[in-house]
PDB file of C-alpha atoms in Angstrom:
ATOM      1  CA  UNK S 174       0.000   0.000   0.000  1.00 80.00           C
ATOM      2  CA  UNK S 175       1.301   3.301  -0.998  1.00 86.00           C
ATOM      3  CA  UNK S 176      -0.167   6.795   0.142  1.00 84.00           C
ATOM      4  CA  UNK S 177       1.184  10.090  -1.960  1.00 87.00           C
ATOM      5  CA  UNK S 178       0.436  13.565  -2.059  1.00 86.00           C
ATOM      6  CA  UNK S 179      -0.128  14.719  -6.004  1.00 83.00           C
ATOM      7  CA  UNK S 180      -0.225  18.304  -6.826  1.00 80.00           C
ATOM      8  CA  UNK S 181       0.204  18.666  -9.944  1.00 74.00           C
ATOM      9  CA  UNK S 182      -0.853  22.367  -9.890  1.00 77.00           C
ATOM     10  CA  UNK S 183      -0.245  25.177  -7.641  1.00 75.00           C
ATOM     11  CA  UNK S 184      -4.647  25.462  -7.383  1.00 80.00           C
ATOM     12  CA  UNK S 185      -5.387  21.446  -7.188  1.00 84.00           C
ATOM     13  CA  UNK S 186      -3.546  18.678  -5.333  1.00 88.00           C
ATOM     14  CA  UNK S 187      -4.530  15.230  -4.139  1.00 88.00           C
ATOM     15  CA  UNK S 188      -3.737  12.079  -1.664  1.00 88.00           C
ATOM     16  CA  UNK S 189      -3.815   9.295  -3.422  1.00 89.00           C
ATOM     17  CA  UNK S 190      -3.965   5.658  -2.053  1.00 88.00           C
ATOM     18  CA  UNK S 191      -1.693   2.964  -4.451  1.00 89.00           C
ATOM     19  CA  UNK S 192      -2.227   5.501  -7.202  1.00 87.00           C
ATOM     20  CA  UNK S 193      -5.412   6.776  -6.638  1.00 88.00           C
ATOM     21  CA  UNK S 194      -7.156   9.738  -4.956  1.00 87.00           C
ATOM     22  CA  UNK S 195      -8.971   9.549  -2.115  1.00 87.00           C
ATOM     23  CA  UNK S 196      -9.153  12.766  -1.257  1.00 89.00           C
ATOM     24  CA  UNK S 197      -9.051  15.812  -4.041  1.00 90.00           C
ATOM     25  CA  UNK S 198      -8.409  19.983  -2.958  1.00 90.00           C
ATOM     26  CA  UNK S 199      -9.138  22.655  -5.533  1.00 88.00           C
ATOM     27  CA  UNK S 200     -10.626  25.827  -5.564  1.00 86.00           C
ATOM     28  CA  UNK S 201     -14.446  24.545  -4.589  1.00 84.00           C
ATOM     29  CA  UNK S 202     -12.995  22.671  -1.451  1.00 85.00           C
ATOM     30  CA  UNK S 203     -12.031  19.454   0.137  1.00 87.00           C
ATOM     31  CA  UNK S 204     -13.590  16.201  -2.599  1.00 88.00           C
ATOM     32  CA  UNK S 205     -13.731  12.560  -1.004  1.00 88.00           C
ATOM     33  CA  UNK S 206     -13.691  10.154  -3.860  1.00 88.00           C
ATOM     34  CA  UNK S 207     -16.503   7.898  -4.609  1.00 88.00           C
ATOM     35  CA  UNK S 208     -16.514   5.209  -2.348  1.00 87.00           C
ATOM     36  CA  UNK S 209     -14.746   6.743   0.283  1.00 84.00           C
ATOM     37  CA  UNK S 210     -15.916   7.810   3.926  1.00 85.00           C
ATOM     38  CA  UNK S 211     -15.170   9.993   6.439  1.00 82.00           C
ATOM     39  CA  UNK S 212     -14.669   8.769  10.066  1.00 83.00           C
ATOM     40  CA  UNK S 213     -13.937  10.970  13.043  1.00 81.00           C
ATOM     41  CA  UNK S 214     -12.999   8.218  15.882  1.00 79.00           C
ATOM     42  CA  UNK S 215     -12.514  10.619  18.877  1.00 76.00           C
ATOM     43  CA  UNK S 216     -14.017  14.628  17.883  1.00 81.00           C
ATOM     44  CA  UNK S 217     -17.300  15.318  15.971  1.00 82.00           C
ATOM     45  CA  UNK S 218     -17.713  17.338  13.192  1.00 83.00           C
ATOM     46  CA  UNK S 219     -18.384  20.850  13.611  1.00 86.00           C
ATOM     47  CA  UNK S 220     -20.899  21.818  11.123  1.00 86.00           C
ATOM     48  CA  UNK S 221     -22.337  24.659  13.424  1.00 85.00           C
ATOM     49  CA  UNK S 222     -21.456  28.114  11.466  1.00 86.00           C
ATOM     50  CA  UNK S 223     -23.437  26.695   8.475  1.00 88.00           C
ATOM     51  CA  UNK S 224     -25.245  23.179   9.025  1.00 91.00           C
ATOM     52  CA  UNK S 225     -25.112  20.129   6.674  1.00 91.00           C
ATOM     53  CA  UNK S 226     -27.015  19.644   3.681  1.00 91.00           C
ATOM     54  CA  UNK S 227     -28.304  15.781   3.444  1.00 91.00           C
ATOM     55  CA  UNK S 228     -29.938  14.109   0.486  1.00 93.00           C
ATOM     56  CA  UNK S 229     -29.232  17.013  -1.921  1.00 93.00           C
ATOM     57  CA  UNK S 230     -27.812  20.539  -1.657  1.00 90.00           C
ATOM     58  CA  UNK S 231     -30.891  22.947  -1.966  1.00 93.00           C
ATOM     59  CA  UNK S 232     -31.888  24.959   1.016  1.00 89.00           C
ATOM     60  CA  UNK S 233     -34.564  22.395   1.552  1.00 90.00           C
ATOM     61  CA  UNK S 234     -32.130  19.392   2.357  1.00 93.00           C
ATOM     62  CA  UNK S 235     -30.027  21.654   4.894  1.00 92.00           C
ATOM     63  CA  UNK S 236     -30.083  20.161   8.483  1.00 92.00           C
ATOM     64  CA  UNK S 237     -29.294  23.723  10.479  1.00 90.00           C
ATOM     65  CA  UNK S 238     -30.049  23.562  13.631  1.00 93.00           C
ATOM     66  CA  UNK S 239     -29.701  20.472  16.176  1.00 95.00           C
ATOM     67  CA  UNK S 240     -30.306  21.058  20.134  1.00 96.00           C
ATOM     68  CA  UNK S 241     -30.952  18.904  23.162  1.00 97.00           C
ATOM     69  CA  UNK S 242     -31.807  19.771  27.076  1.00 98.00           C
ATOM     70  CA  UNK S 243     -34.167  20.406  29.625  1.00 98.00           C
ATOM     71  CA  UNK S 244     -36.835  22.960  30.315  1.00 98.00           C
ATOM     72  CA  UNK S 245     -39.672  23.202  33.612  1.00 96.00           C
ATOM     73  CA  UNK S 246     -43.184  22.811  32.737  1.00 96.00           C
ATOM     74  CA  UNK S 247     -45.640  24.181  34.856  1.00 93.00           C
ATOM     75  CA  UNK S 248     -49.457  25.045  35.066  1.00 91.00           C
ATOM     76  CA  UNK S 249     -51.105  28.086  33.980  1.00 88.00           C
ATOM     77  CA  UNK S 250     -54.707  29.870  33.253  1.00 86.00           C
ATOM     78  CA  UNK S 251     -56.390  31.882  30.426  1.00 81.00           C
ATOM     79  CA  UNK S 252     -54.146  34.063  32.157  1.00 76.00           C
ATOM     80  CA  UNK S 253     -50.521  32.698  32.047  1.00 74.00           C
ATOM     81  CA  UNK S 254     -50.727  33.389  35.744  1.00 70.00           C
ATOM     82  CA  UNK S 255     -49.216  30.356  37.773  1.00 64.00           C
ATOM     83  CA  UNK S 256     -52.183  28.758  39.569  1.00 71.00           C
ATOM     84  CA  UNK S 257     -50.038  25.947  41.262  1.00 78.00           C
ATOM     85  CA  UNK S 258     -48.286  26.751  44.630  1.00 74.00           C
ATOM     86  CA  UNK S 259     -45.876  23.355  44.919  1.00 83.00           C
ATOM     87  CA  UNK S 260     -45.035  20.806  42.574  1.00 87.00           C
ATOM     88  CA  UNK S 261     -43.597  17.473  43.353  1.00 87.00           C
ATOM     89  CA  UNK S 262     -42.033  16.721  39.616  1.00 90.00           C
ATOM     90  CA  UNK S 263     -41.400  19.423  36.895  1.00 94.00           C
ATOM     91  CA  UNK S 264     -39.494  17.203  34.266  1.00 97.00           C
ATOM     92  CA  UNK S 265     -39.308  18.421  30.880  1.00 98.00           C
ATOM     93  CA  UNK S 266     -36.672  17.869  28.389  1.00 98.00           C
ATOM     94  CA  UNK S 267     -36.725  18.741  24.825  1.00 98.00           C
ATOM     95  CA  UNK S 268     -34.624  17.790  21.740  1.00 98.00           C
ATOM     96  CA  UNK S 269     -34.473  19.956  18.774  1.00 97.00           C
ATOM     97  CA  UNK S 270     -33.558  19.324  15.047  1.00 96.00           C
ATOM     98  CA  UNK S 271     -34.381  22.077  12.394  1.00 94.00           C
ATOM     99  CA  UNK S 272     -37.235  23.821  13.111  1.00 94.00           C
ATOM    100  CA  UNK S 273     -38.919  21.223  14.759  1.00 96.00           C
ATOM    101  CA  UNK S 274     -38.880  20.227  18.585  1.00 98.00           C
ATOM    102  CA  UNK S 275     -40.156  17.777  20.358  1.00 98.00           C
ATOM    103  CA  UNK S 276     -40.685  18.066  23.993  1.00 98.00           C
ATOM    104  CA  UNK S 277     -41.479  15.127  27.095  1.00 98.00           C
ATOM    105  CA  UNK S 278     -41.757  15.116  30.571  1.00 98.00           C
ATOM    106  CA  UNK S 279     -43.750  14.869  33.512  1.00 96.00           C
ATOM    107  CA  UNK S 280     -45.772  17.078  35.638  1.00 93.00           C
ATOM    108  CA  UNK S 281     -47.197  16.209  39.118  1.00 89.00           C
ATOM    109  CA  UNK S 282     -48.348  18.558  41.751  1.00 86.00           C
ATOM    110  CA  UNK S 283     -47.891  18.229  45.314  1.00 83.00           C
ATOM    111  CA  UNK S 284     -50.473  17.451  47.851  1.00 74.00           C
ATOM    112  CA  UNK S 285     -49.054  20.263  49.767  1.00 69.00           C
ATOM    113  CA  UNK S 286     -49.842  23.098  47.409  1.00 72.00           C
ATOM    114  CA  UNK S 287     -53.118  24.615  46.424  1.00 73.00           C
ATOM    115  CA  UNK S 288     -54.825  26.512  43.843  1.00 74.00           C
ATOM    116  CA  UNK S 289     -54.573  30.246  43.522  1.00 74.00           C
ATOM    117  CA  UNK S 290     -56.766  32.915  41.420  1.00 71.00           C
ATOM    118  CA  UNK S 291     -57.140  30.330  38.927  1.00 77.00           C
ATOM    119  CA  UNK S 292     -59.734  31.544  35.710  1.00 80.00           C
ATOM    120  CA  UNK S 293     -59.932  29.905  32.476  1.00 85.00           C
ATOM    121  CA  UNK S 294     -58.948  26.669  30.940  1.00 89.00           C
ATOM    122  CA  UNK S 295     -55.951  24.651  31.681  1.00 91.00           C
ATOM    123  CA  UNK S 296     -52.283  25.078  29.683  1.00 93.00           C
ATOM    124  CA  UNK S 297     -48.733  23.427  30.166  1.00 94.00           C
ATOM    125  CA  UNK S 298     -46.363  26.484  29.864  1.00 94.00           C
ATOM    126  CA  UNK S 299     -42.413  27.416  29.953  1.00 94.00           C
ATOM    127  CA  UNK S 300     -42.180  25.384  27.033  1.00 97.00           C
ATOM    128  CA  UNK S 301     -38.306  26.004  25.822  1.00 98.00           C
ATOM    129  CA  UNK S 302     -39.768  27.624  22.206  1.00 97.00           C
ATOM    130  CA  UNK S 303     -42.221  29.739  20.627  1.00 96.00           C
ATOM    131  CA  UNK S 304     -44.087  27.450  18.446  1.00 95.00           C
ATOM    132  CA  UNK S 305     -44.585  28.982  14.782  1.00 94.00           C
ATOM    133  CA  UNK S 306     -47.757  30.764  13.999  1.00 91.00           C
ATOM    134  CA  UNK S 307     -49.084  28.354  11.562  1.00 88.00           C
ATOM    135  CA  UNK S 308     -52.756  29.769  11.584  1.00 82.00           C
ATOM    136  CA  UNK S 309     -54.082  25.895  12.463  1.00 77.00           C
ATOM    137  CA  UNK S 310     -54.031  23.134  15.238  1.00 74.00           C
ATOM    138  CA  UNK S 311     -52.168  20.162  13.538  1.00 80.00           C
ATOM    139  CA  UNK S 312     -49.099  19.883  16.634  1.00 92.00           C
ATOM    140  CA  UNK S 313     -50.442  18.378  19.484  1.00 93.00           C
ATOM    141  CA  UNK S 314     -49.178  16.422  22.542  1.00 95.00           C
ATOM    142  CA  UNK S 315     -50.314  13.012  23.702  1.00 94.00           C
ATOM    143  CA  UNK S 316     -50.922  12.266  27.032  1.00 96.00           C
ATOM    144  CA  UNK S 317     -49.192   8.510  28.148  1.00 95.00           C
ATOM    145  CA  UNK S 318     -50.298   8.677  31.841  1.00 94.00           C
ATOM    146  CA  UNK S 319     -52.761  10.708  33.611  1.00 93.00           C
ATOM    147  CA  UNK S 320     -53.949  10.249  36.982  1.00 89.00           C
ATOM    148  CA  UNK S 321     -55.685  12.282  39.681  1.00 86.00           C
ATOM    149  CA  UNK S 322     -57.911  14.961  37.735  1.00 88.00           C
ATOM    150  CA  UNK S 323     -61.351  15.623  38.860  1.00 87.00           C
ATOM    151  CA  UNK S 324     -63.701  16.351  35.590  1.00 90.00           C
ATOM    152  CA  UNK S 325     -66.524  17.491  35.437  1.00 90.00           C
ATOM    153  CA  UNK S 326     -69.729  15.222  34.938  1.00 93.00           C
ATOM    154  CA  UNK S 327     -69.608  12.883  31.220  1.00 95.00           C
ATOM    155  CA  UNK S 328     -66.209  14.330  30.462  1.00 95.00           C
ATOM    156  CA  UNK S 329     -62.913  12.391  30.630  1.00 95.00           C
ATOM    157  CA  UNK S 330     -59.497  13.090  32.234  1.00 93.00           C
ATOM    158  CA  UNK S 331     -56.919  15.577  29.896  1.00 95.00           C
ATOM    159  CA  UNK S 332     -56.003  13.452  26.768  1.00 95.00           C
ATOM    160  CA  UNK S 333     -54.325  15.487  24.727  1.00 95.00           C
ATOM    161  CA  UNK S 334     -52.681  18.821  23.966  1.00 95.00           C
ATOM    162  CA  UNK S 335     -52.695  21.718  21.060  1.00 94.00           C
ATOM    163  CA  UNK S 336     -49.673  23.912  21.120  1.00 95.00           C
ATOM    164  CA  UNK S 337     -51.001  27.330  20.950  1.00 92.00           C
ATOM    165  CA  UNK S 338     -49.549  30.010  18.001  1.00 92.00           C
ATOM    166  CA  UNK S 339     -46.697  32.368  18.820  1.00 93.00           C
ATOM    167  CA  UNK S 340     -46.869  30.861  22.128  1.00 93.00           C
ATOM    168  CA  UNK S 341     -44.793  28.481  24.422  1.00 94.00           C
ATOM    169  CA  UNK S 342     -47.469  26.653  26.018  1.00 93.00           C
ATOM    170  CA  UNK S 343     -50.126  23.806  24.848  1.00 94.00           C
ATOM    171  CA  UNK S 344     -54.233  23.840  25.814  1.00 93.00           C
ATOM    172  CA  UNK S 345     -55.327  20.882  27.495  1.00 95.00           C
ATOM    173  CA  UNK S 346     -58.211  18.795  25.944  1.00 95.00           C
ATOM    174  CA  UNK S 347     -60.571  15.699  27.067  1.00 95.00           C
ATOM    175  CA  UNK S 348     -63.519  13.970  25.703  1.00 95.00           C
ATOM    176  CA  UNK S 349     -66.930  14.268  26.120  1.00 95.00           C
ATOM    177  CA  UNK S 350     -68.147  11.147  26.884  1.00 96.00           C
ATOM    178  CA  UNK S 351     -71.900  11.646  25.967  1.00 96.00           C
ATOM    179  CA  UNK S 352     -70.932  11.676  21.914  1.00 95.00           C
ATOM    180  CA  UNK S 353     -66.795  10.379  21.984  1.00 94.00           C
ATOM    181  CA  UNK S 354     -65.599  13.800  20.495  1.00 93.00           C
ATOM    182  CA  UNK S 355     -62.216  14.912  21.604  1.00 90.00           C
ATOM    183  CA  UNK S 356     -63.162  18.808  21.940  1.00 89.00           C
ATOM    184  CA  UNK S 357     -63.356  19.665  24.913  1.00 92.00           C
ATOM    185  CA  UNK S 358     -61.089  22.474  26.966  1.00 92.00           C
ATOM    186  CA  UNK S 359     -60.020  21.116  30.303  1.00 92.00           C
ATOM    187  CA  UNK S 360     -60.574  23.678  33.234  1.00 90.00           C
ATOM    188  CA  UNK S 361     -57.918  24.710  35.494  1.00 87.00           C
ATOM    189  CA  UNK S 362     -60.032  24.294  38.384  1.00 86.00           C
ATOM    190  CA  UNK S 363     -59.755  20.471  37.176  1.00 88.00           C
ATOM    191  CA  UNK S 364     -56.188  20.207  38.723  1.00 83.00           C
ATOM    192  CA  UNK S 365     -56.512  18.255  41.895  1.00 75.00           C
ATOM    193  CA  UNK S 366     -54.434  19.240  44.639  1.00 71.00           C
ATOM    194  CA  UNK S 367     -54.766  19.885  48.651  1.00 60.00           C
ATOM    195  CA  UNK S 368     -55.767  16.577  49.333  1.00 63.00           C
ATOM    196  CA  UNK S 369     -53.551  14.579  51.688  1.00 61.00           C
ATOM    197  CA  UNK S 370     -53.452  11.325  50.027  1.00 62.00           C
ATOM    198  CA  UNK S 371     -54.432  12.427  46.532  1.00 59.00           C
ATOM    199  CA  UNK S 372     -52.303  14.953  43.756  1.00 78.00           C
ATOM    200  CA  UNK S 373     -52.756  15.355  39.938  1.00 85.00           C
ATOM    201  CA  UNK S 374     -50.162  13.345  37.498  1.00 89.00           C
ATOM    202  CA  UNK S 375     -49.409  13.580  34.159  1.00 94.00           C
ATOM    203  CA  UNK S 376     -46.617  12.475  31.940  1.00 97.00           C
ATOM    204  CA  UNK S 377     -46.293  13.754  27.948  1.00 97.00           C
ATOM    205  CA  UNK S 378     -44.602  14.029  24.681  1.00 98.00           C
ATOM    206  CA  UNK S 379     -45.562  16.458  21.333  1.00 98.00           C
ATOM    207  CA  UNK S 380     -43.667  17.975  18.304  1.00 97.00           C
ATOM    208  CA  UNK S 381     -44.141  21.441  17.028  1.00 97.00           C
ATOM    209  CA  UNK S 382     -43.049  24.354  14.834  1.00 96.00           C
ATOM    210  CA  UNK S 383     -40.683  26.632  16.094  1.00 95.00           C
ATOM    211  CA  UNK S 384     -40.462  30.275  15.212  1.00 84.00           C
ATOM    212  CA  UNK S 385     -36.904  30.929  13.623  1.00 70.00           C
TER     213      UNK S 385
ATOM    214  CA  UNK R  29      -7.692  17.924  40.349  1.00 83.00           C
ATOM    215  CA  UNK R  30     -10.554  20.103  40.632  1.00 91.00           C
ATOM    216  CA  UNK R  31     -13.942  19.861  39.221  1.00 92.00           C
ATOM    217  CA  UNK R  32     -16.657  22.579  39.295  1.00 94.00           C
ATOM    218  CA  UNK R  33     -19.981  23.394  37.817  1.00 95.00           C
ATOM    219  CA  UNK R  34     -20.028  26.579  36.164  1.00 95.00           C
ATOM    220  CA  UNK R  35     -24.052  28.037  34.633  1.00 96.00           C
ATOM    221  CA  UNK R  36     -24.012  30.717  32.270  1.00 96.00           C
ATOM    222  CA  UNK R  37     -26.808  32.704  30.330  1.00 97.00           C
ATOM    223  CA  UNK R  38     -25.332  31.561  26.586  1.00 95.00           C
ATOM    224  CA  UNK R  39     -28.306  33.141  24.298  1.00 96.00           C
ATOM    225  CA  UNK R  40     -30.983  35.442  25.004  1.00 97.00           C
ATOM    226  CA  UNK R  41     -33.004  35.539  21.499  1.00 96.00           C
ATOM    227  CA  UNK R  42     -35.940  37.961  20.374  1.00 96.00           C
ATOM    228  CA  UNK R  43     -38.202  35.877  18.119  1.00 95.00           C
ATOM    229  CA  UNK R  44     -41.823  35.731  16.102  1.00 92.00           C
ATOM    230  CA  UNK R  45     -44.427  38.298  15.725  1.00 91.00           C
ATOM    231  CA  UNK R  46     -44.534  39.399  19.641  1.00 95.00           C
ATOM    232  CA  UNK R  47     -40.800  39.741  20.342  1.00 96.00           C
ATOM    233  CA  UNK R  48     -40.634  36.800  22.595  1.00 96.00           C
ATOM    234  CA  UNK R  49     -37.928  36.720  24.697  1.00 97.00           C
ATOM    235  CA  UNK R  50     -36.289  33.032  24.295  1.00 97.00           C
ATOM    236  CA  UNK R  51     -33.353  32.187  27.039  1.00 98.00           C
ATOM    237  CA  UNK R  52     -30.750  28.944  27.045  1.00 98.00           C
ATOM    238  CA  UNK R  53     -28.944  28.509  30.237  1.00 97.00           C
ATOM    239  CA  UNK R  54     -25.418  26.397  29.381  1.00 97.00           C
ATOM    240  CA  UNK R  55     -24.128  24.023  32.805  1.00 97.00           C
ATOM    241  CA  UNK R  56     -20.792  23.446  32.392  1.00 96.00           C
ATOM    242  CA  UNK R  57     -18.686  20.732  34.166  1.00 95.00           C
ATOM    243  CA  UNK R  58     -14.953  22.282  34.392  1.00 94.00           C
ATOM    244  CA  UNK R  59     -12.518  19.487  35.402  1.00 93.00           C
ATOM    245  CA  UNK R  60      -8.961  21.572  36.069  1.00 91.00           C
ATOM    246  CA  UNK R  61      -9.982  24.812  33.506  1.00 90.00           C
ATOM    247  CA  UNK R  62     -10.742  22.076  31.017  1.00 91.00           C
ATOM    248  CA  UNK R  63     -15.017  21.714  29.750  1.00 91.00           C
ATOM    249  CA  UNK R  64     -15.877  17.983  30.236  1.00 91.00           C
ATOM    250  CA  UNK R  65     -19.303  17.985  29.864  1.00 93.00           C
ATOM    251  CA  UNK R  66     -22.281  20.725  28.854  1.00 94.00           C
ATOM    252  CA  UNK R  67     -26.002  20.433  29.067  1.00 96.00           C
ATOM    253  CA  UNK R  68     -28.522  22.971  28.325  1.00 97.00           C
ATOM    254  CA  UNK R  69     -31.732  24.517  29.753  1.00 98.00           C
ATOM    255  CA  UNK R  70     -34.159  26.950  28.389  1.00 98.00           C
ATOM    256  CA  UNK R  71     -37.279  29.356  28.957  1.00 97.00           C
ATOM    257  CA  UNK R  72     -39.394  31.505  27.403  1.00 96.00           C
ATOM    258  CA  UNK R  73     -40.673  35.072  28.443  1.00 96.00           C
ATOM    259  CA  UNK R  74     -43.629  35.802  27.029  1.00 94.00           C
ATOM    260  CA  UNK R  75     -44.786  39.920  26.378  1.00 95.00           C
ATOM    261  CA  UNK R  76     -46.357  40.713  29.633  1.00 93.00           C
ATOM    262  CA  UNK R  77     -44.887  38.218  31.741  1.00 92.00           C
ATOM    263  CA  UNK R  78     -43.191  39.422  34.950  1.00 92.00           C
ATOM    264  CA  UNK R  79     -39.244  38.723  34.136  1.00 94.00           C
ATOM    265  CA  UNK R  80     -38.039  40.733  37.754  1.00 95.00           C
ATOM    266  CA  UNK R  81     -36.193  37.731  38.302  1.00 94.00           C
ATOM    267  CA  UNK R  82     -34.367  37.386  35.589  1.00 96.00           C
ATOM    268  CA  UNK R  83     -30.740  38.462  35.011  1.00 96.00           C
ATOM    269  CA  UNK R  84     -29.821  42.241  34.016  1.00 96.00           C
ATOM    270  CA  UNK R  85     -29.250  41.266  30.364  1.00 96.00           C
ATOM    271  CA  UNK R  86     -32.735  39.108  30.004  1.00 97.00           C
ATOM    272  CA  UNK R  87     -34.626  42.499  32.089  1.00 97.00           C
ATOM    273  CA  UNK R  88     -33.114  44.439  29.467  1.00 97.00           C
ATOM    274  CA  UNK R  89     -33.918  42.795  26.560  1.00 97.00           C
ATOM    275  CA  UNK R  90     -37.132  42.757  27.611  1.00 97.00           C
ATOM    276  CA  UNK R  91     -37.565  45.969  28.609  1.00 97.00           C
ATOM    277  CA  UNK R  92     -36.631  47.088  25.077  1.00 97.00           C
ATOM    278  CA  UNK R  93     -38.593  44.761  23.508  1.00 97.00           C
ATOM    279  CA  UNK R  94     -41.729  44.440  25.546  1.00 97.00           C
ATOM    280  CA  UNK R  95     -43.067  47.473  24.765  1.00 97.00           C
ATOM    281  CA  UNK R  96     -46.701  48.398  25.961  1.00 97.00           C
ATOM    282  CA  UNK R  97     -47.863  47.980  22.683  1.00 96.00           C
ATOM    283  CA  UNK R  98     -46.088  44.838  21.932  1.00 97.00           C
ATOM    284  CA  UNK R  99     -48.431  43.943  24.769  1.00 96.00           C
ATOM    285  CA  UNK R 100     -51.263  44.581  24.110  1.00 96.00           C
ATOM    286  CA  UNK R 101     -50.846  43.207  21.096  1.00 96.00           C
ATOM    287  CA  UNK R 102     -50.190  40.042  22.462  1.00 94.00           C
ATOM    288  CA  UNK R 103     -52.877  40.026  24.741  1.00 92.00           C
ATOM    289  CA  UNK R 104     -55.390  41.059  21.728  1.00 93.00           C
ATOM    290  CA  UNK R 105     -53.616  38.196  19.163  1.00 91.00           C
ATOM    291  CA  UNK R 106     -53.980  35.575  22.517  1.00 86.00           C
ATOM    292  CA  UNK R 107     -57.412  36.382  23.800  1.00 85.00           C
ATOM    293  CA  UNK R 108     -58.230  35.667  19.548  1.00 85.00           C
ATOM    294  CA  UNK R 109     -56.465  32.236  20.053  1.00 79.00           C
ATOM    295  CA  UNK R 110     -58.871  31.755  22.830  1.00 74.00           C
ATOM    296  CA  UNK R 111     -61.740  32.640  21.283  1.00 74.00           C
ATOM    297  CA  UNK R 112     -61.047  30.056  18.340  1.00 70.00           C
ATOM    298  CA  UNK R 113     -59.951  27.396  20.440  1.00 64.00           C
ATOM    299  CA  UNK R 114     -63.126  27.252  22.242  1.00 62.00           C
ATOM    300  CA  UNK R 115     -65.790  28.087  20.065  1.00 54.00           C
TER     301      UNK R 115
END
């Protein structure tokens, strides 16, 4: 096996492998030659002024943006205002790749705490982004465990979430159980907490738009 | 050897129609001056939202940006979100 540096001009040069190149320099940039890879054993590559275009080279195929970490959920009103005094869990992470995130967790309050000034319907809020206005509801959250809610007569526990527009939180939803349609805004008042033995639950994942 | 944890306000971010105020807090794990190990952590302030607790350079970006008509404008674009979402 025999590796050599060509340059046959002061512009272009080449390492070749028994004769021929692997890897090609000239005025465009750095060429790997058909066939070959490129393996980084020990640092990654750092792609983070521009991105990395996959599957093609239009602005369409370019992967931007990747992002991973953790943000607090937490309960809020029509209002935004915080309506929970004491939480047991606030677990949210969130892991981002282009424009879209998707965020999971857990939220449980504490039998200690209590309701305050609550109005309106019920949101999870502090989410890490702004999702995009996209004038519709199409990102939502599913709910994978709920427990401890106290709904109101022929409606069901929260079952799923709608991020809201040019907002970092998502609207709580159930069912109404007298027709089976999934429609219905959960109140805040729902939330059940102050009870010794007894405090609300609820464990989630959703994807959305981000602004930017 | 020496190992500390070190938290730093990395970006503070103005983004989509209402200026919202986006915020990544970066832990780093500093073994002997060297970075070992990062992790992020973000939030959101919304226009209106009380941000008193937040560091000088988040209170001032949203001082600039959350203008009184930014919020109200907010408030008029959310209460509309409202309104759809329940009717």
């Amino acid at each position: 096996m025999t590796v050599s540096i060509k340059s046959p001009t002061s512009t272009t040069g080449s390492i070749q492998l028994n004769g021929s190149d692997v890897l090609t320099i000239d005025s465009s940039g750095i060429t790997l030659a058909t066939g070959k890879d490129l393996t980084l054993s020990s640092t990654a590559l750092d792609a983070s002024a521009s991105g990395i275009y996959l599957g093609g080279t239009a602005s369409a195929n370019l992967l931007d943006n990747y992002e991973e970490g953790t943000w607090t959920p937490e309960y809020h009103d029509d209002n935004g205002e915080m309506g929970v005094t004491s939480y047991l869990d606030q677990n949210g992470y969130y892991q981002r790749v282009g424009q879209y995130v998707t965020v999971w967790g857990e939220i449980q309050t504490s039998n200690t705490g209590s309701l305050t000034g609550t109005t309106g319907y019920l949101h999870i809020g502090n989410l890490p982004f702004v999702k995009a206005n996209t004038g519709d509801d199409t990102f939502g959250a599913h709910f994978s465990f709920v427990r401890r809610f106290t709904p109101a007569a022929n409606t069901s526990s929260p079952k799923t979430g709608l991020f809201i527009n040019n907002s970092n939180a998502m609207r709580l939803y159930k069912e109404d159980l007298t027709n089976g349609e999934l429609d219905l805004s959960v109140n805040a008042t729902e939330l059940s907490v102050q009870t010794t033995t007894a405090y609300n639950w609820l464990v989630f994942s959703g994807t959305y738009l981000i602004t930017g | 050897m020496t190992i500390e944890k070190t938290k730093t306000i990395d970006k503070i971010e103005t983004v989509g129609d209402f200026k919202h105020i986006q915020v990544r807090e970066r832990t780093d794990i500093v073994e002997d001056g060297q970075v070992i190990s990062s992790s992020y952590h973000r939030w959101v302030i919304q226009p209106g939202q009380d941000y008193s607790n937040e560091s000088s350079d988040v209170r001032a970006m949203c001082q600039q940006f959350h203008t009184q008509e930014v919020k109200d404008a907010y408030a008029t674009f959310l209460a509309e979100q409202q309104a759809l979402e329940s009717a």
